[in-house]
mmCIF file of N, CA, C and O in Angstrom:
data_model
loop_
_atom_site.group_PDB
_atom_site.id
_atom_site.type_symbol
_atom_site.label_atom_id
_atom_site.label_comp_id
_atom_site.label_asym_id
_atom_site.label_seq_id
_atom_site.Cartn_x
_atom_site.Cartn_y
_atom_site.Cartn_z
ATOM 1 N N LYS Q 1 0.845 -1.185 0.000
ATOM 2 C CA LYS Q 1 0.000 0.000 0.000
ATOM 3 C C LYS Q 1 0.885 1.241 0.000
ATOM 4 O O LYS Q 1 1.794 1.367 0.806
ATOM 5 N N LYS Q 2 0.602 2.147 -0.886
ATOM 6 C CA LYS Q 2 1.391 3.368 -1.005
ATOM 7 C C LYS Q 2 1.007 4.357 0.097
ATOM 8 O O LYS Q 2 -0.167 4.600 0.348
ATOM 9 N N GLU Q 3 2.044 4.924 0.746
ATOM 10 C CA GLU Q 3 1.797 5.909 1.802
ATOM 11 C C GLU Q 3 1.417 7.253 1.192
ATOM 12 O O GLU Q 3 1.877 7.612 0.115
ATOM 13 N N LYS Q 4 0.571 7.992 1.905
ATOM 14 C CA LYS Q 4 0.186 9.328 1.453
ATOM 15 C C LYS Q 4 1.336 10.296 1.691
ATOM 16 O O LYS Q 4 2.098 10.163 2.642
ATOM 17 N N SER Q 5 1.437 11.288 0.843
ATOM 18 C CA SER Q 5 2.426 12.342 1.011
ATOM 19 C C SER Q 5 1.981 13.287 2.112
ATOM 20 O O SER Q 5 0.795 13.379 2.425
ATOM 21 N N ALA Q 6 2.937 13.999 2.655
ATOM 22 C CA ALA Q 6 2.609 15.014 3.650
ATOM 23 C C ALA Q 6 1.803 16.129 2.990
ATOM 24 O O ALA Q 6 1.993 16.434 1.812
ATOM 25 N N VAL Q 7 0.903 16.708 3.743
ATOM 26 C CA VAL Q 7 0.053 17.782 3.231
ATOM 27 C C VAL Q 7 0.415 19.061 3.978
ATOM 28 O O VAL Q 7 0.446 19.077 5.209
ATOM 29 N N ALA Q 8 0.698 20.119 3.240
ATOM 30 C CA ALA Q 8 1.010 21.401 3.868
ATOM 31 C C ALA Q 8 -0.214 21.929 4.607
ATOM 32 O O ALA Q 8 -1.329 21.917 4.059
ATOM 33 N N LEU Q 9 -0.027 22.345 5.834
ATOM 34 C CA LEU Q 9 -1.138 22.839 6.646
ATOM 35 C C LEU Q 9 -1.822 24.039 5.994
ATOM 36 O O LEU Q 9 -3.034 24.213 6.116
ATOM 37 N N SER Q 10 -1.059 24.855 5.275
ATOM 38 C CA SER Q 10 -1.628 26.057 4.660
ATOM 39 C C SER Q 10 -2.329 25.783 3.327
ATOM 40 O O SER Q 10 -2.954 26.682 2.771
ATOM 41 N N SER Q 11 -2.225 24.552 2.823
ATOM 42 C CA SER Q 11 -2.893 24.225 1.558
ATOM 43 C C SER Q 11 -4.389 24.024 1.795
ATOM 44 O O SER Q 11 -4.845 23.881 2.930
ATOM 45 N N THR Q 12 -5.148 23.987 0.710
ATOM 46 C CA THR Q 12 -6.595 23.755 0.820
ATOM 47 C C THR Q 12 -6.864 22.425 1.512
ATOM 48 O O THR Q 12 -7.684 22.351 2.429
ATOM 49 N N ASP Q 13 -6.165 21.364 1.086
ATOM 50 C CA ASP Q 13 -6.343 20.056 1.723
ATOM 51 C C ASP Q 13 -5.925 20.088 3.194
ATOM 52 O O ASP Q 13 -6.564 19.476 4.053
ATOM 53 N N GLY Q 14 -4.836 20.805 3.470
ATOM 54 C CA GLY Q 14 -4.376 20.917 4.851
ATOM 55 C C GLY Q 14 -5.396 21.607 5.738
ATOM 56 O O GLY Q 14 -5.632 21.187 6.884
ATOM 57 N N LYS Q 15 -6.017 22.643 5.210
ATOM 58 C CA LYS Q 15 -7.037 23.368 5.976
ATOM 59 C C LYS Q 15 -8.267 22.492 6.221
ATOM 60 O O LYS Q 15 -8.858 22.528 7.301
ATOM 61 N N ILE Q 16 -8.629 21.690 5.227
ATOM 62 C CA ILE Q 16 -9.758 20.772 5.390
ATOM 63 C C ILE Q 16 -9.438 19.730 6.457
ATOM 64 O O ILE Q 16 -10.261 19.458 7.345
ATOM 65 N N LEU Q 17 -8.237 19.150 6.384
ATOM 66 C CA LEU Q 17 -7.825 18.166 7.387
ATOM 67 C C LEU Q 17 -7.807 18.778 8.789
ATOM 68 O O LEU Q 17 -8.228 18.158 9.764
ATOM 69 N N PHE Q 18 -7.318 20.007 8.875
ATOM 70 C CA PHE Q 18 -7.276 20.706 10.164
ATOM 71 C C PHE Q 18 -8.692 20.900 10.713
ATOM 72 O O PHE Q 18 -8.955 20.637 11.881
ATOM 73 N N GLN Q 19 -9.605 21.370 9.867
ATOM 74 C CA GLN Q 19 -10.987 21.585 10.296
ATOM 75 C C GLN Q 19 -11.639 20.277 10.737
ATOM 76 O O GLN Q 19 -12.362 20.249 11.736
ATOM 77 N N GLU Q 20 -11.388 19.200 10.006
ATOM 78 C CA GLU Q 20 -11.942 17.895 10.381
ATOM 79 C C GLU Q 20 -11.389 17.431 11.728
ATOM 80 O O GLU Q 20 -12.125 16.903 12.571
ATOM 81 N N ALA Q 21 -10.101 17.623 11.918
ATOM 82 C CA ALA Q 21 -9.485 17.231 13.193
ATOM 83 C C ALA Q 21 -10.028 18.082 14.332
ATOM 84 O O ALA Q 21 -10.262 17.584 15.445
ATOM 85 N N MET Q 22 -10.233 19.377 14.084
ATOM 86 C CA MET Q 22 -10.820 20.266 15.095
ATOM 87 C C MET Q 22 -12.213 19.794 15.469
ATOM 88 O O MET Q 22 -12.561 19.706 16.648
ATOM 89 N N ALA Q 23 -13.009 19.476 14.461
ATOM 90 C CA ALA Q 23 -14.395 19.056 14.692
ATOM 91 C C ALA Q 23 -14.462 17.761 15.493
ATOM 92 O O ALA Q 23 -15.385 17.563 16.284
ATOM 93 N N SER Q 24 -13.466 16.902 15.323
ATOM 94 C CA SER Q 24 -13.473 15.617 16.035
ATOM 95 C C SER Q 24 -12.791 15.702 17.403
ATOM 96 O O SER Q 24 -12.729 14.713 18.121
ATOM 97 N N GLY Q 25 -12.259 16.887 17.743
ATOM 98 C CA GLY Q 25 -11.586 17.053 19.035
ATOM 99 C C GLY Q 25 -10.140 16.592 19.035
ATOM 100 O O GLY Q 25 -9.525 16.477 20.088
ATOM 101 N N GLY Q 26 -9.589 16.365 17.862
ATOM 102 C CA GLY Q 26 -8.231 15.846 17.776
ATOM 103 C C GLY Q 26 -7.126 16.875 17.685
ATOM 104 O O GLY Q 26 -5.982 16.517 17.449
ATOM 105 N N MET Q 27 -7.445 18.137 17.877
ATOM 106 C CA MET Q 27 -6.419 19.179 17.738
ATOM 107 C C MET Q 27 -6.199 19.984 19.014
ATOM 108 O O MET Q 27 -5.547 21.024 18.979
ATOM 109 N N GLU Q 28 -6.696 19.523 20.121
ATOM 110 C CA GLU Q 28 -6.603 20.299 21.359
ATOM 111 C C GLU Q 28 -5.161 20.621 21.746
ATOM 112 O O GLU Q 28 -4.863 21.724 22.180
ATOM 113 N N ASN Q 29 -4.255 19.684 21.595
ATOM 114 C CA ASN Q 29 -2.858 19.916 21.976
ATOM 115 C C ASN Q 29 -2.137 20.847 21.017
ATOM 116 O O ASN Q 29 -1.120 21.447 21.375
ATOM 117 N N TYR Q 30 -2.656 20.978 19.808
ATOM 118 C CA TYR Q 30 -2.024 21.856 18.829
ATOM 119 C C TYR Q 30 -1.910 23.282 19.363
ATOM 120 O O TYR Q 30 -0.871 23.921 19.227
ATOM 121 N N PHE Q 31 -2.953 23.770 19.994
ATOM 122 C CA PHE Q 31 -2.962 25.156 20.439
ATOM 123 C C PHE Q 31 -1.979 25.403 21.576
ATOM 124 O O PHE Q 31 -1.339 26.452 21.637
ATOM 125 N N ASP Q 32 -1.830 24.433 22.482
ATOM 126 C CA ASP Q 32 -0.832 24.571 23.542
ATOM 127 C C ASP Q 32 0.568 24.688 22.960
ATOM 128 O O ASP Q 32 1.373 25.506 23.405
ATOM 129 N N LEU Q 33 0.853 23.877 21.946
ATOM 130 C CA LEU Q 33 2.173 23.930 21.323
ATOM 131 C C LEU Q 33 2.341 25.163 20.441
ATOM 132 O O LEU Q 33 3.376 25.819 20.472
ATOM 133 N N ALA Q 34 1.313 25.486 19.666
ATOM 134 C CA ALA Q 34 1.421 26.608 18.731
ATOM 135 C C ALA Q 34 1.682 27.931 19.442
ATOM 136 O O ALA Q 34 2.471 28.744 18.976
ATOM 137 N N GLN Q 35 1.058 28.140 20.583
ATOM 138 C CA GLN Q 35 1.269 29.420 21.269
ATOM 139 C C GLN Q 35 2.639 29.497 21.934
ATOM 140 O O GLN Q 35 3.082 30.578 22.318
ATOM 141 N N GLN Q 36 3.321 28.381 22.046
ATOM 142 C CA GLN Q 36 4.657 28.363 22.634
ATOM 143 C C GLN Q 36 5.757 28.335 21.585
ATOM 144 O O GLN Q 36 6.934 28.443 21.910
ATOM 145 N N HIS Q 37 5.383 28.162 20.329
ATOM 146 C CA HIS Q 37 6.370 27.941 19.280
ATOM 147 C C HIS Q 37 7.402 29.055 19.237
ATOM 148 O O HIS Q 37 7.088 30.226 19.260
ATOM 149 N N SER Q 38 8.648 28.637 19.185
ATOM 150 C CA SER Q 38 9.744 29.585 19.086
ATOM 151 C C SER Q 38 10.798 29.016 18.157
ATOM 152 O O SER Q 38 11.211 27.875 18.298
ATOM 153 N N SER Q 39 11.227 29.809 17.217
ATOM 154 C CA SER Q 39 12.318 29.389 16.335
ATOM 155 C C SER Q 39 13.501 30.335 16.500
ATOM 156 O O SER Q 39 14.401 30.357 15.687
ATOM 157 N N GLN Q 40 13.490 31.116 17.567
ATOM 158 C CA GLN Q 40 14.510 32.132 17.759
ATOM 159 C C GLN Q 40 15.524 31.784 18.834
ATOM 160 O O GLN Q 40 16.258 32.629 19.286
ATOM 161 N N GLY Q 41 15.543 30.542 19.283
ATOM 162 C CA GLY Q 41 16.482 30.157 20.332
ATOM 163 C C GLY Q 41 17.920 30.316 19.884
ATOM 164 O O GLY Q 41 18.258 30.072 18.735
ATOM 165 N N THR Q 42 18.766 30.717 20.802
ATOM 166 C CA THR Q 42 20.164 30.945 20.463
ATOM 167 C C THR Q 42 21.070 29.828 20.966
ATOM 168 O O THR Q 42 22.228 29.803 20.653
ATOM 169 N N ASN Q 43 20.537 28.908 21.756
ATOM 170 C CA ASN Q 43 21.377 27.858 22.336
ATOM 171 C C ASN Q 43 21.149 26.500 21.703
ATOM 172 O O ASN Q 43 21.362 25.481 22.325
ATOM 173 N N GLY Q 44 20.709 26.465 20.489
ATOM 174 C CA GLY Q 44 20.522 25.193 19.823
ATOM 175 C C GLY Q 44 19.060 24.811 19.733
ATOM 176 O O GLY Q 44 18.259 25.124 20.589
ATOM 177 N N ASN Q 45 18.730 24.146 18.678
ATOM 178 C CA ASN Q 45 17.342 23.793 18.417
ATOM 179 C C ASN Q 45 16.761 22.850 19.454
ATOM 180 O O ASN Q 45 15.582 22.913 19.770
ATOM 181 N N SER Q 46 17.563 21.924 19.982
ATOM 182 C CA SER Q 46 17.020 20.950 20.932
ATOM 183 C C SER Q 46 16.552 21.638 22.207
ATOM 184 O O SER Q 46 15.507 21.285 22.759
ATOM 185 N N LEU Q 47 17.298 22.633 22.687
ATOM 186 C CA LEU Q 47 16.885 23.342 23.902
ATOM 187 C C LEU Q 47 15.664 24.209 23.643
ATOM 188 O O LEU Q 47 14.781 24.311 24.494
ATOM 189 N N THR Q 48 15.596 24.832 22.472
ATOM 190 C CA THR Q 48 14.439 25.635 22.117
ATOM 191 C C THR Q 48 13.198 24.755 22.039
ATOM 192 O O THR Q 48 12.137 25.101 22.565
ATOM 193 N N CYS Q 49 13.337 23.598 21.414
ATOM 194 C CA CYS Q 49 12.222 22.659 21.294
ATOM 195 C C CYS Q 49 11.794 22.156 22.672
ATOM 196 O O CYS Q 49 10.604 22.095 22.982
ATOM 197 N N MET Q 50 12.756 21.818 23.515
ATOM 198 C CA MET Q 50 12.431 21.322 24.844
ATOM 199 C C MET Q 50 11.727 22.403 25.664
ATOM 200 O O MET Q 50 10.749 22.116 26.362
ATOM 201 N N ALA Q 51 12.184 23.649 25.573
ATOM 202 C CA ALA Q 51 11.538 24.745 26.294
ATOM 203 C C ALA Q 51 10.107 24.935 25.807
ATOM 204 O O ALA Q 51 9.190 25.123 26.600
ATOM 205 N N MET Q 52 9.899 24.852 24.495
ATOM 206 C CA MET Q 52 8.566 25.003 23.921
ATOM 207 C C MET Q 52 7.624 23.931 24.468
ATOM 208 O O MET Q 52 6.503 24.226 24.895
ATOM 209 N N VAL Q 53 8.075 22.691 24.490
ATOM 210 C CA VAL Q 53 7.229 21.592 24.956
ATOM 211 C C VAL Q 53 6.953 21.719 26.451
ATOM 212 O O VAL Q 53 5.814 21.554 26.902
ATOM 213 N N LEU Q 54 7.971 22.034 27.245
ATOM 214 C CA LEU Q 54 7.764 22.190 28.694
ATOM 215 C C LEU Q 54 6.770 23.306 28.991
ATOM 216 O O LEU Q 54 5.904 23.163 29.854
ATOM 217 N N ASN Q 55 6.868 24.421 28.271
ATOM 218 C CA ASN Q 55 5.920 25.517 28.473
ATOM 219 C C ASN Q 55 4.516 25.115 28.053
ATOM 220 O O ASN Q 55 3.539 25.448 28.718
ATOM 221 N N ALA Q 56 4.403 24.384 26.947
ATOM 222 C CA ALA Q 56 3.089 23.927 26.490
ATOM 223 C C ALA Q 56 2.450 22.974 27.488
ATOM 224 O O ALA Q 56 1.232 22.961 27.664
ATOM 225 N N LEU Q 57 3.261 22.187 28.174
ATOM 226 C CA LEU Q 57 2.758 21.269 29.187
ATOM 227 C C LEU Q 57 2.446 21.960 30.507
ATOM 228 O O LEU Q 57 1.922 21.347 31.428
ATOM 229 N N GLY Q 58 2.788 23.259 30.605
ATOM 230 C CA GLY Q 58 2.525 24.002 31.841
ATOM 231 C C GLY Q 58 3.555 23.734 32.922
ATOM 232 O O GLY Q 58 3.290 23.967 34.101
ATOM 233 N N HIS Q 59 4.726 23.262 32.542
ATOM 234 C CA HIS Q 59 5.801 22.986 33.497
ATOM 235 C C HIS Q 59 6.227 24.270 34.207
ATOM 236 O O HIS Q 59 6.418 25.300 33.580
ATOM 237 N N ASP Q 60 6.365 24.204 35.505
ATOM 238 C CA ASP Q 60 6.820 25.347 36.297
ATOM 239 C C ASP Q 60 8.304 25.176 36.589
ATOM 240 O O ASP Q 60 8.686 24.280 37.336
ATOM 241 N N PRO Q 61 9.161 26.038 36.017
ATOM 242 C CA PRO Q 61 10.598 25.899 36.242
ATOM 243 C C PRO Q 61 11.041 26.333 37.647
ATOM 244 O O PRO Q 61 12.188 26.163 38.012
ATOM 245 N N LYS Q 62 10.122 26.898 38.415
ATOM 246 C CA LYS Q 62 10.388 27.341 39.778
ATOM 247 C C LYS Q 62 11.485 28.408 39.834
ATOM 248 O O LYS Q 62 12.191 28.539 40.821
ATOM 249 N N GLN Q 63 11.623 29.143 38.734
ATOM 250 C CA GLN Q 63 12.541 30.273 38.664
ATOM 251 C C GLN Q 63 11.852 31.386 37.896
ATOM 252 O O GLN Q 63 11.153 31.134 36.919
ATOM 253 N N THR Q 64 12.057 32.614 38.344
ATOM 254 C CA THR Q 64 11.452 33.763 37.680
ATOM 255 C C THR Q 64 12.169 34.032 36.362
ATOM 256 O O THR Q 64 13.390 34.006 36.290
ATOM 257 N N TRP Q 65 11.365 34.287 35.340
ATOM 258 C CA TRP Q 65 11.909 34.621 34.032
ATOM 259 C C TRP Q 65 12.001 36.139 33.912
ATOM 260 O O TRP Q 65 13.077 36.698 33.881
ATOM 261 N N LYS Q 66 10.862 36.821 33.860
ATOM 262 C CA LYS Q 66 10.799 38.283 33.817
ATOM 263 C C LYS Q 66 9.630 38.712 34.679
ATOM 264 O O LYS Q 66 8.541 38.147 34.563
ATOM 265 N N GLY Q 67 9.846 39.710 35.517
ATOM 266 C CA GLY Q 67 8.779 40.159 36.399
ATOM 267 C C GLY Q 67 8.310 39.010 37.275
ATOM 268 O O GLY Q 67 9.102 38.383 37.959
ATOM 269 N N LEU Q 68 7.032 38.713 37.216
ATOM 270 C CA LEU Q 68 6.470 37.610 37.990
ATOM 271 C C LEU Q 68 6.377 36.318 37.194
ATOM 272 O O LEU Q 68 5.972 35.288 37.723
ATOM 273 N N TRP Q 69 6.707 36.378 35.901
ATOM 274 C CA TRP Q 69 6.563 35.213 35.022
ATOM 275 C C TRP Q 69 7.593 34.153 35.354
ATOM 276 O O TRP Q 69 8.766 34.429 35.518
ATOM 277 N N ARG Q 70 7.126 32.913 35.420
ATOM 278 C CA ARG Q 70 8.027 31.770 35.554
ATOM 279 C C ARG Q 70 7.879 30.972 34.271
ATOM 280 O O ARG Q 70 6.827 30.402 33.988
ATOM 281 N N TRP Q 71 8.927 30.966 33.477
ATOM 282 C CA TRP Q 71 8.877 30.469 32.113
ATOM 283 C C TRP Q 71 10.143 29.686 31.824
ATOM 284 O O TRP Q 71 11.222 30.087 32.229
ATOM 285 N N THR Q 72 10.042 28.595 31.118
ATOM 286 C CA THR Q 72 11.222 27.842 30.728
ATOM 287 C C THR Q 72 11.778 28.433 29.444
ATOM 288 O O THR Q 72 11.047 28.639 28.483
ATOM 289 N N THR Q 73 13.062 28.715 29.436
ATOM 290 C CA THR Q 73 13.740 29.246 28.255
ATOM 291 C C THR Q 73 14.924 28.344 27.917
ATOM 292 O O THR Q 73 15.409 27.599 28.771
ATOM 293 N N PRO Q 74 15.412 28.419 26.682
ATOM 294 C CA PRO Q 74 16.612 27.639 26.344
ATOM 295 C C PRO Q 74 17.792 28.001 27.244
ATOM 296 O O PRO Q 74 18.572 27.133 27.636
ATOM 297 N N GLU Q 75 17.898 29.272 27.603
ATOM 298 C CA GLU Q 75 19.000 29.709 28.467
ATOM 299 C C GLU Q 75 18.897 29.073 29.854
ATOM 300 O O GLU Q 75 19.902 28.676 30.442
ATOM 301 N N LEU Q 76 17.677 28.982 30.379
ATOM 302 C CA LEU Q 76 17.469 28.336 31.673
ATOM 303 C C LEU Q 76 17.860 26.863 31.597
ATOM 304 O O LEU Q 76 18.544 26.340 32.488
ATOM 305 N N LEU Q 77 17.449 26.188 30.531
ATOM 306 C CA LEU Q 77 17.802 24.780 30.372
ATOM 307 C C LEU Q 77 19.317 24.604 30.249
ATOM 308 O O LEU Q 77 19.882 23.662 30.803
ATOM 309 N N LYS Q 78 19.967 25.513 29.534
ATOM 310 C CA LYS Q 78 21.428 25.459 29.391
ATOM 311 C C LYS Q 78 22.096 25.627 30.744
ATOM 312 O O LYS Q 78 23.000 24.864 31.093
ATOM 313 N N SER Q 79 21.632 26.589 31.546
ATOM 314 C CA SER Q 79 22.245 26.801 32.860
ATOM 315 C C SER Q 79 21.991 25.608 33.775
ATOM 316 O O SER Q 79 22.862 25.207 34.540
ATOM 317 N N GLN Q 80 20.789 25.010 33.682
ATOM 318 C CA GLN Q 80 20.485 23.830 34.483
ATOM 319 C C GLN Q 80 21.364 22.660 34.069
ATOM 320 O O GLN Q 80 21.812 21.886 34.911
ATOM 321 N N SER Q 81 21.595 22.513 32.778
ATOM 322 C CA SER Q 81 22.439 21.402 32.318
ATOM 323 C C SER Q 81 23.869 21.584 32.806
ATOM 324 O O SER Q 81 24.526 20.622 33.178
ATOM 325 N N ASN Q 82 24.345 22.835 32.830
ATOM 326 C CA ASN Q 82 25.690 23.099 33.342
ATOM 327 C C ASN Q 82 25.771 22.787 34.834
ATOM 328 O O ASN Q 82 26.762 22.237 35.308
ATOM 329 N N ASN Q 83 24.719 23.125 35.582
ATOM 330 C CA ASN Q 83 24.694 22.859 37.021
ATOM 331 C C ASN Q 83 24.650 21.365 37.324
ATOM 332 O O ASN Q 83 25.071 20.935 38.385
ATOM 333 N N ASN Q 84 24.093 20.590 36.400
ATOM 334 C CA ASN Q 84 23.943 19.142 36.614
ATOM 335 C C ASN Q 84 24.950 18.326 35.815
ATOM 336 O O ASN Q 84 24.799 17.124 35.669
ATOM 337 N N ASN Q 85 25.978 19.002 35.279
ATOM 338 C CA ASN Q 85 27.041 18.335 34.523
ATOM 339 C C ASN Q 85 26.509 17.500 33.355
ATOM 340 O O ASN Q 85 26.998 16.402 33.101
ATOM 341 N N LEU Q 86 25.512 18.014 32.648
ATOM 342 C CA LEU Q 86 25.013 17.333 31.455
ATOM 343 C C LEU Q 86 25.766 17.859 30.247
ATOM 344 O O LEU Q 86 26.001 19.051 30.115
ATOM 345 N N ASP Q 87 26.136 16.972 29.354
ATOM 346 C CA ASP Q 87 26.809 17.359 28.127
ATOM 347 C C ASP Q 87 25.786 17.367 27.006
ATOM 348 O O ASP Q 87 25.424 16.321 26.474
ATOM 349 N N LEU Q 88 25.297 18.561 26.663
ATOM 350 C CA LEU Q 88 24.251 18.670 25.651
ATOM 351 C C LEU Q 88 24.721 18.202 24.286
ATOM 352 O O LEU Q 88 23.941 17.713 23.493
ATOM 353 N N ASP Q 89 26.016 18.349 23.995
ATOM 354 C CA ASP Q 89 26.534 17.922 22.705
ATOM 355 C C ASP Q 89 26.590 16.399 22.587
ATOM 356 O O ASP Q 89 26.650 15.854 21.506
ATOM 357 N N GLN Q 90 26.572 15.709 23.700
ATOM 358 C CA GLN Q 90 26.632 14.244 23.698
ATOM 359 C C GLN Q 90 25.250 13.602 23.857
ATOM 360 O O GLN Q 90 25.142 12.406 24.054
ATOM 361 N N GLY Q 91 24.194 14.402 23.817
ATOM 362 C CA GLY Q 91 22.847 13.857 23.858
ATOM 363 C C GLY Q 91 22.356 13.494 25.249
ATOM 364 O O GLY Q 91 21.488 12.634 25.396
ATOM 365 N N ASP Q 92 22.906 14.112 26.291
ATOM 366 C CA ASP Q 92 22.446 13.830 27.651
ATOM 367 C C ASP Q 92 21.035 14.324 27.912
ATOM 368 O O ASP Q 92 20.404 13.902 28.868
ATOM 369 N N VAL Q 93 20.537 15.214 27.079
ATOM 370 C CA VAL Q 93 19.206 15.776 27.297
ATOM 371 C C VAL Q 93 18.184 14.934 26.577
ATOM 372 O O VAL Q 93 18.361 14.521 25.488
#
C-alpha cells in the first residue's frame, strides 16, 4: 500500500484536514504547542524545542523569568544542564 504524502497545513487540503481534526476534538494539543512555538532560540534547536514543549505542558521551572513570570527558556535549560554536569553535545538531554 502506497503511503500518502505530507500535506502542507496552509494548503486547501491541509485546511480541510485541520478543520476535520478540530471538529473531532483531535487538535486540542495543537494550540498549547502553537502558542509556545519559538524558532529564535540561540542555544541550539534541541533546547528551544524542549523549552517550547515544557511551556506547552505548563511545566513550572520554579525560577522567575521576567517580572512575575516563571517560564522555561533555552537559556534556563542550558544553565540547568551546566549545574547538573550534562553534556548537551553528547545527547544527555
